[in-house]
mmCIF file of C-alpha atoms and ligand atoms in Angstrom:
data_model
loop_
_atom_site.group_PDB
_atom_site.id
_atom_site.type_symbol
_atom_site.label_atom_id
_atom_site.label_comp_id
_atom_site.label_asym_id
_atom_site.label_seq_id
_atom_site.Cartn_x
_atom_site.Cartn_y
_atom_site.Cartn_z
ATOM 1 C CA MET A 194 -16.991 43.618 -57.844
ATOM 2 C CA THR A 195 -13.631 43.097 -57.320
ATOM 3 C CA ASN A 196 -11.082 45.336 -59.101
ATOM 4 C CA LEU A 197 -8.024 42.719 -58.644
ATOM 5 C CA VAL A 198 -6.136 42.265 -61.606
ATOM 6 C CA VAL A 199 -4.367 38.562 -61.480
ATOM 7 C CA ARG A 200 -1.315 39.460 -63.623
ATOM 8 C CA LYS A 201 1.371 36.690 -64.097
ATOM 9 C CA MET A 202 4.803 37.674 -63.558
ATOM 10 C CA PRO A 203 7.451 34.768 -65.019
ATOM 11 C CA PHE A 204 10.667 36.122 -62.817
ATOM 12 C CA GLU A 205 13.879 33.969 -62.940
ATOM 13 C CA PHE A 206 16.083 34.242 -60.257
ATOM 14 C CA GLU A 207 19.241 32.077 -61.294
ATOM 15 C CA GLY A 208 21.915 32.615 -59.978
ATOM 16 C CA CYS A 209 20.869 35.658 -57.185
ATOM 17 C CA ASP A 210 22.767 36.347 -54.772
ATOM 18 C CA PHE A 211 21.816 35.811 -50.937
ATOM 19 C CA ILE A 212 22.848 39.259 -50.151
ATOM 20 C CA TRP A 213 21.200 40.490 -53.565
ATOM 21 C CA ASN A 214 21.634 43.811 -51.990
ATOM 22 C CA PRO A 215 25.711 44.486 -51.147
ATOM 23 C CA ALA A 216 24.744 48.415 -50.864
ATOM 24 C CA ASN A 217 22.064 46.897 -47.929
ATOM 25 C CA PRO A 218 23.010 43.336 -46.494
ATOM 26 C CA GLY A 219 20.490 43.461 -43.418
ATOM 27 C CA PHE A 220 17.259 44.483 -46.249
ATOM 28 C CA SER A 221 18.810 41.843 -48.188
ATOM 29 C CA VAL A 222 18.528 38.773 -45.672
ATOM 30 C CA MET A 223 14.963 40.744 -43.912
ATOM 31 C CA MET A 224 13.490 40.268 -47.604
ATOM 32 C CA ASN A 225 14.927 36.550 -48.030
ATOM 33 C CA ALA A 226 13.015 35.780 -44.878
ATOM 34 C CA VAL A 227 9.693 37.015 -46.021
ATOM 35 C CA THR A 228 10.680 35.428 -49.231
ATOM 36 C CA PHE A 229 10.961 32.180 -46.572
ATOM 37 C CA GLN A 230 8.042 32.596 -44.539
ATOM 38 C CA ALA A 231 6.016 33.718 -47.440
ATOM 39 C CA ILE A 232 4.847 30.940 -49.223
ATOM 40 C CA ALA A 233 4.144 28.618 -46.453
ATOM 41 C CA PHE A 234 1.794 32.300 -45.473
ATOM 42 C CA GLU A 235 0.542 31.952 -48.843
ATOM 43 C CA LYS A 236 0.189 29.212 -49.107
ATOM 44 C CA TYR A 237 -2.193 28.956 -45.521
ATOM 45 C CA ILE A 238 -4.481 31.756 -47.019
ATOM 46 C CA CYS A 239 -5.244 30.126 -49.836
ATOM 47 C CA LYS A 240 -6.020 27.044 -48.044
ATOM 48 C CA ALA A 241 -8.013 29.187 -45.640
ATOM 49 C CA MET A 242 -9.849 31.101 -48.803
ATOM 50 C CA ASN A 243 -11.044 27.692 -50.377
ATOM 51 C CA ALA A 244 -12.813 26.947 -47.010
ATOM 52 C CA ALA A 245 -14.195 30.397 -47.135
ATOM 53 C CA GLU A 246 -15.709 29.576 -50.544
ATOM 54 C CA LYS A 247 -17.868 26.742 -49.259
ATOM 55 C CA ILE A 248 -19.553 28.373 -46.999
ATOM 56 C CA SER A 249 -19.939 32.283 -48.645
ATOM 57 C CA ARG A 250 -22.989 32.621 -49.603
ATOM 58 C CA LYS A 251 -22.787 36.202 -51.407
ATOM 59 C CA PRO A 252 -21.628 36.081 -55.182
ATOM 60 C CA GLU A 253 -19.401 39.563 -54.965
ATOM 61 C CA ILE A 254 -17.426 37.756 -51.577
ATOM 62 C CA THR A 255 -17.485 34.635 -53.730
ATOM 63 C CA GLU A 256 -15.495 36.900 -56.451
ATOM 64 C CA GLU A 257 -12.997 38.621 -53.767
ATOM 65 C CA ILE A 258 -12.237 35.180 -52.332
ATOM 66 C CA ARG A 259 -11.710 33.596 -55.828
ATOM 67 C CA ALA A 260 -9.760 36.862 -56.518
ATOM 68 C CA PHE A 261 -8.166 37.466 -53.453
ATOM 69 C CA ASN A 262 -7.070 33.776 -53.271
ATOM 70 C CA ALA A 263 -5.234 33.789 -57.213
ATOM 71 C CA GLN A 264 -3.200 36.945 -56.272
ATOM 72 C CA GLU A 265 -2.068 34.894 -53.662
ATOM 73 C CA MET A 266 -1.312 31.882 -55.139
ATOM 74 C CA VAL A 267 1.051 33.921 -57.774
ATOM 75 C CA HIS A 268 3.104 35.179 -55.394
ATOM 76 C CA SER A 269 3.813 32.092 -53.479
ATOM 77 C CA GLN A 270 5.150 30.685 -56.875
ATOM 78 C CA ALA A 271 7.255 33.577 -57.466
ATOM 79 C CA HIS A 272 8.725 33.425 -54.107
ATOM 80 C CA ARG A 273 9.178 29.674 -54.623
ATOM 81 C CA LYS A 274 11.322 30.487 -57.283
ATOM 82 C CA HIS A 275 13.069 32.767 -55.285
ATOM 83 C CA ALA A 276 13.384 30.153 -52.564
ATOM 84 C CA LYS A 277 15.098 27.674 -54.624
ATOM 85 C CA ALA A 278 17.672 29.565 -56.351
ATOM 86 C CA LEU A 279 19.053 30.561 -52.623
ATOM 87 C CA VAL A 280 18.555 26.710 -51.504
ATOM 88 C CA ASP A 281 20.083 25.267 -54.848
ATOM 89 C CA GLN A 282 23.411 27.523 -53.816
ATOM 90 C CA TYR A 283 22.916 26.576 -49.986
ATOM 91 C CA PRO A 284 20.866 23.551 -49.490
ATOM 92 C CA GLY A 285 20.748 23.661 -45.819
ATOM 93 C CA LEU A 286 18.029 26.124 -45.936
ATOM 94 C CA GLN A 287 15.379 23.888 -47.356
ATOM 95 C CA GLU A 288 15.142 22.879 -43.572
ATOM 96 C CA ALA A 289 13.786 26.636 -43.157
ATOM 97 C CA LEU A 290 11.341 25.966 -45.854
ATOM 98 C CA ASP A 291 9.849 22.998 -44.472
ATOM 99 C CA PHE A 292 9.511 23.993 -40.981
ATOM 100 C CA CYS A 293 7.294 27.202 -42.227
ATOM 101 C CA ASP A 294 5.083 24.936 -44.034
ATOM 102 C CA ALA A 295 4.999 22.126 -41.393
ATOM 103 C CA GLU A 296 4.184 24.677 -39.338
ATOM 104 C CA TYR A 297 1.484 26.295 -41.409
ATOM 105 C CA GLU A 298 0.040 22.556 -41.480
ATOM 106 C CA LYS A 299 -0.118 22.283 -38.213
ATOM 107 C CA LEU A 300 -1.639 25.339 -37.553
ATOM 108 C CA TYR A 301 -4.275 24.860 -40.107
ATOM 109 C CA ALA A 302 -5.335 21.617 -38.452
ATOM 110 C CA GLU A 303 -5.338 22.608 -35.202
ATOM 111 C CA ARG A 304 -7.773 25.608 -35.304
ATOM 112 C CA ASP A 305 -10.897 26.441 -36.598
ATOM 113 C CA LEU A 306 -12.196 28.777 -39.767
ATOM 114 C CA LYS A 307 -12.617 31.883 -37.541
ATOM 115 C CA TYR A 308 -8.975 31.434 -36.432
ATOM 116 C CA HIS A 309 -7.414 31.035 -39.700
ATOM 117 C CA LEU A 310 -9.473 34.094 -41.072
ATOM 118 C CA SER A 311 -8.052 36.539 -38.254
ATOM 119 C CA TYR A 312 -5.033 35.591 -38.876
ATOM 120 C CA CYS A 313 -5.019 36.614 -42.747
ATOM 121 C CA ALA A 314 -7.044 39.563 -41.381
ATOM 122 C CA ASN A 315 -4.471 40.699 -38.866
ATOM 123 C CA ILE A 316 -1.491 39.947 -41.003
ATOM 124 C CA GLU A 317 -2.765 41.405 -44.484
ATOM 125 C CA ALA A 318 -3.581 44.958 -42.411
ATOM 126 C CA THR A 319 0.282 45.096 -41.473
ATOM 127 C CA PHE A 320 0.717 44.808 -45.338
ATOM 128 C CA THR A 321 -0.019 48.570 -45.828
ATOM 129 C CA PRO A 322 1.688 50.654 -43.243
ATOM 130 C CA LEU A 323 5.025 48.238 -43.550
ATOM 131 C CA PHE A 324 4.997 47.542 -47.210
ATOM 132 C CA GLY A 325 4.411 50.755 -47.765
ATOM 133 C CA ASN A 326 6.869 52.508 -46.056
ATOM 134 C CA ILE A 327 9.235 50.352 -47.651
ATOM 135 C CA ILE A 328 7.886 51.600 -50.850
ATOM 136 C CA GLU A 329 8.686 55.081 -49.709
ATOM 137 C CA GLN A 330 12.100 54.175 -49.101
ATOM 138 C CA ARG A 331 12.667 52.267 -51.625
ATOM 139 C CA GLU A 332 16.042 54.238 -52.903
ATOM 140 C CA LEU A 333 17.703 54.114 -49.338
ATOM 141 C CA LEU A 334 16.963 50.001 -49.584
ATOM 142 C CA PHE A 335 16.661 48.580 -52.985
ATOM 143 C CA THR A 336 19.234 50.832 -54.584
ATOM 144 C CA GLY A 337 22.737 49.019 -55.706
ATOM 145 C CA GLY A 338 20.443 45.511 -55.394
ATOM 146 C CA ASP A 339 20.056 42.635 -58.463
ATOM 147 C CA PRO A 340 16.549 44.252 -59.541
ATOM 148 C CA ARG A 341 15.432 41.475 -60.248
ATOM 149 C CA ILE A 342 14.587 40.929 -56.326
ATOM 150 C CA SER A 343 14.421 44.161 -56.141
ATOM 151 C CA SER A 344 11.227 44.166 -58.527
ATOM 152 C CA LEU A 345 9.925 40.851 -56.961
ATOM 153 C CA PHE A 346 9.039 42.691 -53.947
ATOM 154 C CA LEU A 347 8.203 45.774 -55.259
ATOM 155 C CA TRP A 348 5.678 43.904 -57.359
ATOM 156 C CA HIS A 349 4.327 41.539 -54.598
ATOM 157 C CA PHE A 350 4.012 44.935 -51.890
ATOM 158 C CA VAL A 351 2.340 46.751 -54.414
ATOM 159 C CA GLU A 352 -0.598 43.469 -55.038
ATOM 160 C CA GLU A 353 -0.550 43.264 -51.246
ATOM 161 C CA MET A 354 -1.739 47.060 -51.160
ATOM 162 C CA GLU A 355 -4.330 46.569 -54.212
ATOM 163 C CA HIS A 356 -6.077 43.607 -51.944
ATOM 164 C CA ARG A 357 -5.226 45.351 -48.779
ATOM 165 C CA ALA A 358 -9.066 45.205 -48.086
ATOM 166 C CA SER A 359 -9.630 41.897 -48.963
ATOM 167 C CA ALA A 360 -8.936 39.877 -45.960
ATOM 168 C CA HIS A 361 -11.067 42.157 -44.146
ATOM 169 C CA VAL A 362 -14.003 42.099 -46.490
ATOM 170 C CA ILE A 363 -14.254 38.474 -45.948
ATOM 171 C CA TYR A 364 -13.381 37.890 -42.389
ATOM 172 C CA ASN A 365 -16.329 40.506 -42.096
ATOM 173 C CA ASP A 366 -18.842 38.570 -44.050
ATOM 174 C CA ILE A 367 -18.225 35.326 -42.138
ATOM 175 C CA VAL A 368 -16.823 35.603 -39.047
ATOM 176 C CA ARG A 369 -18.402 39.567 -38.384
ATOM 177 C CA ASN A 370 -17.333 40.377 -34.878
ATOM 178 C CA PRO A 371 -14.121 42.428 -35.005
ATOM 179 C CA PHE A 372 -12.571 41.517 -31.139
ATOM 180 C CA THR A 373 -12.696 37.773 -32.643
ATOM 181 C CA ARG A 374 -9.696 38.946 -34.435
ATOM 182 C CA PHE A 375 -8.680 41.497 -32.299
ATOM 183 C CA PHE A 376 -8.187 38.948 -28.617
ATOM 184 C CA LYS A 377 -6.038 36.200 -31.371
ATOM 185 C CA LEU A 378 -3.834 39.012 -31.944
ATOM 186 C CA ARG A 379 -0.911 37.595 -29.314
ATOM 187 C CA SER A 380 -1.494 33.952 -30.853
ATOM 188 C CA VAL A 381 -0.991 35.368 -34.152
ATOM 189 C CA PHE A 382 2.273 37.485 -34.040
ATOM 190 C CA GLY A 383 3.721 35.226 -31.870
ATOM 191 C CA HIS A 384 3.365 32.675 -34.229
ATOM 192 C CA THR A 385 4.358 34.190 -37.154
ATOM 193 C CA LYS A 386 7.946 35.677 -34.468
ATOM 194 C CA VAL A 387 8.502 31.335 -33.955
ATOM 195 C CA LEU A 388 8.640 31.324 -37.535
ATOM 196 C CA ALA A 389 11.188 34.480 -38.643
ATOM 197 C CA GLU A 390 13.217 33.334 -35.471
ATOM 198 C CA LYS A 391 13.984 29.753 -37.311
ATOM 199 C CA ILE A 392 14.040 31.251 -40.519
ATOM 200 C CA TYR A 393 17.253 33.515 -39.067
ATOM 201 C CA GLU A 394 18.512 30.530 -37.382
ATOM 202 C CA VAL A 395 18.631 28.554 -40.231
ATOM 203 C CA PHE A 396 20.205 31.245 -42.506
ATOM 204 C CA HIS A 397 22.788 32.021 -39.716
ATOM 205 C CA GLU A 398 23.919 28.886 -39.943
ATOM 206 C CA ASN A 399 23.861 28.016 -43.472
ATOM 207 C CA VAL A 400 24.855 31.452 -44.696
ATOM 208 C CA PRO A 401 28.154 32.998 -43.446
ATOM 209 C CA GLU A 402 27.402 36.613 -45.126
ATOM 210 C CA SER A 403 24.093 36.880 -42.575
ATOM 211 C CA ARG A 404 25.647 35.858 -39.396
ATOM 212 C CA SER A 405 25.949 39.779 -38.763
ATOM 213 C CA TYR A 406 21.744 40.601 -39.466
ATOM 214 C CA GLY A 407 19.830 39.578 -37.024
ATOM 215 C CA LEU A 408 15.896 39.821 -36.514
ATOM 216 C CA GLY A 409 14.349 43.051 -36.565
ATOM 217 C CA GLU A 410 17.555 44.512 -37.825
ATOM 218 C CA GLY A 411 16.960 44.791 -41.522
ATOM 219 C CA MET A 412 15.311 48.192 -41.884
ATOM 220 C CA ASN A 413 18.321 50.274 -39.757
ATOM 221 C CA ALA A 414 19.084 52.515 -42.891
ATOM 222 C CA ILE A 415 15.582 53.713 -43.089
ATOM 223 C CA PRO A 416 15.137 57.156 -40.645
ATOM 224 C CA LYS A 417 14.029 56.901 -36.929
ATOM 225 C CA PRO A 418 10.885 59.044 -37.931
ATOM 226 C CA VAL A 419 10.129 56.855 -40.489
ATOM 227 C CA LEU A 420 10.324 53.512 -38.258
ATOM 228 C CA LYS A 421 8.115 55.494 -35.464
ATOM 229 C CA LYS A 422 5.511 56.011 -38.192
ATOM 230 C CA MET A 423 5.660 52.273 -39.494
ATOM 231 C CA ARG A 424 5.179 50.933 -36.100
ATOM 232 C CA ASN A 425 2.252 52.930 -35.123
ATOM 233 C CA GLY A 426 0.868 52.591 -38.645
ATOM 234 C CA ILE A 427 1.187 48.653 -37.511
ATOM 235 C CA LEU A 428 -0.781 49.210 -34.117
ATOM 236 C CA THR A 429 -3.541 51.078 -35.790
ATOM 237 C CA SER A 430 -3.589 48.541 -38.290
ATOM 238 C CA GLN A 431 -5.030 45.896 -35.583
ATOM 239 C CA MET A 432 -7.829 48.024 -34.434
ATOM 240 C CA PRO A 433 -10.673 46.618 -33.935
ATOM 241 C CA TRP A 434 -12.322 49.342 -35.994
ATOM 242 C CA HIS A 435 -9.682 49.671 -38.579
ATOM 243 C CA ARG A 436 -10.924 49.445 -42.181
ATOM 244 C CA PRO A 437 -7.353 48.510 -44.040
ATOM 245 C CA GLY A 438 -9.861 49.642 -47.194
ATOM 246 C CA SER A 439 -9.279 52.995 -46.716
ATOM 247 C CA ALA A 440 -5.410 53.274 -45.311
ATOM 248 C CA LYS A 441 -3.675 55.326 -47.518
ATOM 249 C CA VAL A 442 -0.972 53.569 -50.255
ATOM 250 C CA PRO A 443 2.392 55.516 -51.338
ATOM 251 C CA ALA A 444 2.145 57.167 -55.134
ATOM 252 C CA TYR A 445 4.030 54.395 -56.333
ATOM 253 C CA PHE A 446 1.195 52.235 -56.385
ATOM 254 C CA GLU A 447 -0.048 54.061 -59.628
ATOM 255 C CA GLU A 448 2.853 54.728 -60.601
ATOM 256 C CA TRP A 449 3.857 50.588 -60.687
ATOM 257 C CA VAL A 450 0.211 49.718 -62.078
ATOM 258 C CA GLY A 451 0.232 52.957 -64.826
ATOM 259 C CA ARG A 452 3.853 51.396 -65.978
ATOM 260 C CA TYR A 453 2.314 48.000 -65.747
ATOM 261 C CA ASN A 454 -0.307 48.567 -67.920
ATOM 262 C CA ALA A 455 1.588 50.645 -70.320
ATOM 263 C CA GLY A 456 3.318 47.034 -70.924
ATOM 264 C CA GLU A 457 6.258 47.452 -69.796
ATOM 265 C CA ASP A 458 8.324 44.234 -68.161
ATOM 266 C CA MET A 459 7.717 44.974 -64.632
ATOM 267 C CA ARG A 460 10.258 41.858 -63.942
ATOM 268 C CA PHE A 461 12.790 44.422 -63.999
ATOM 269 C CA ALA A 462 10.623 47.662 -62.823
ATOM 270 C CA TYR A 463 13.294 48.812 -60.390
ATOM 271 C CA SER A 464 17.094 49.060 -62.040
ATOM 272 C CA ALA A 465 18.361 51.882 -59.842
HETATM 273 FE FE1 FE2 B 87 0.972 38.151 -51.426
HETATM 274 FE FE1 FE2 B 88 -1.784 39.420 -49.392
#
């Protein structure tokens, strides 16, 4: 039985600044890029999961697919609102959204379900080391920022930890062979890189304040040993024997879930 919880989070981002954390502009740009890429990526996950559900024969896997799908759909909706608030201010940014959408549509049409499930499993496995470290460094990265945007990312990252095993469990049931996804690493990460580069290019064209911050520079505030630990974690997450479900999550995960369960309005979870 799945233990994923689908939480409706009615975020509002009207009038939010592009550089939503003036104390950390590079990180602001990086998280905006996550928003722009997440919308199309999570839509792609949902399509892959709908296809997987059709061939799933085990009730527990069907249940996992549905719960995973539902969480990603809610994430995509929240990021869509964030992106809309930015596009309202800089209409040229729409080009980046359209590009990502078209690229994922093309990828979905050109490749088979094994590829899509590999893509989901590979990318989702990176999220515990990547977002887990961001969560642990939240004071350095989010302090001084718009609480709505900080709280959007913290919520999303917490739920990525919550469903960190889902894509892997579904992959193992349908594709089975761990080397299938391993041999697709170059293609999968190459695809995400092309999208990230395009997003940054469109940001730089349309938002003058973003121009000093390039791809890969968003986490310069994080101490080097932490970045090294994060990179090693991402590398390990791609090994055929890696089990994302056993990856350690930061203590903040329990804190966030506890506060949500106690009825706190987590749309403003981070207001430091
Ligand atoms: Fe997500
Ligand atoms: Fe996810």
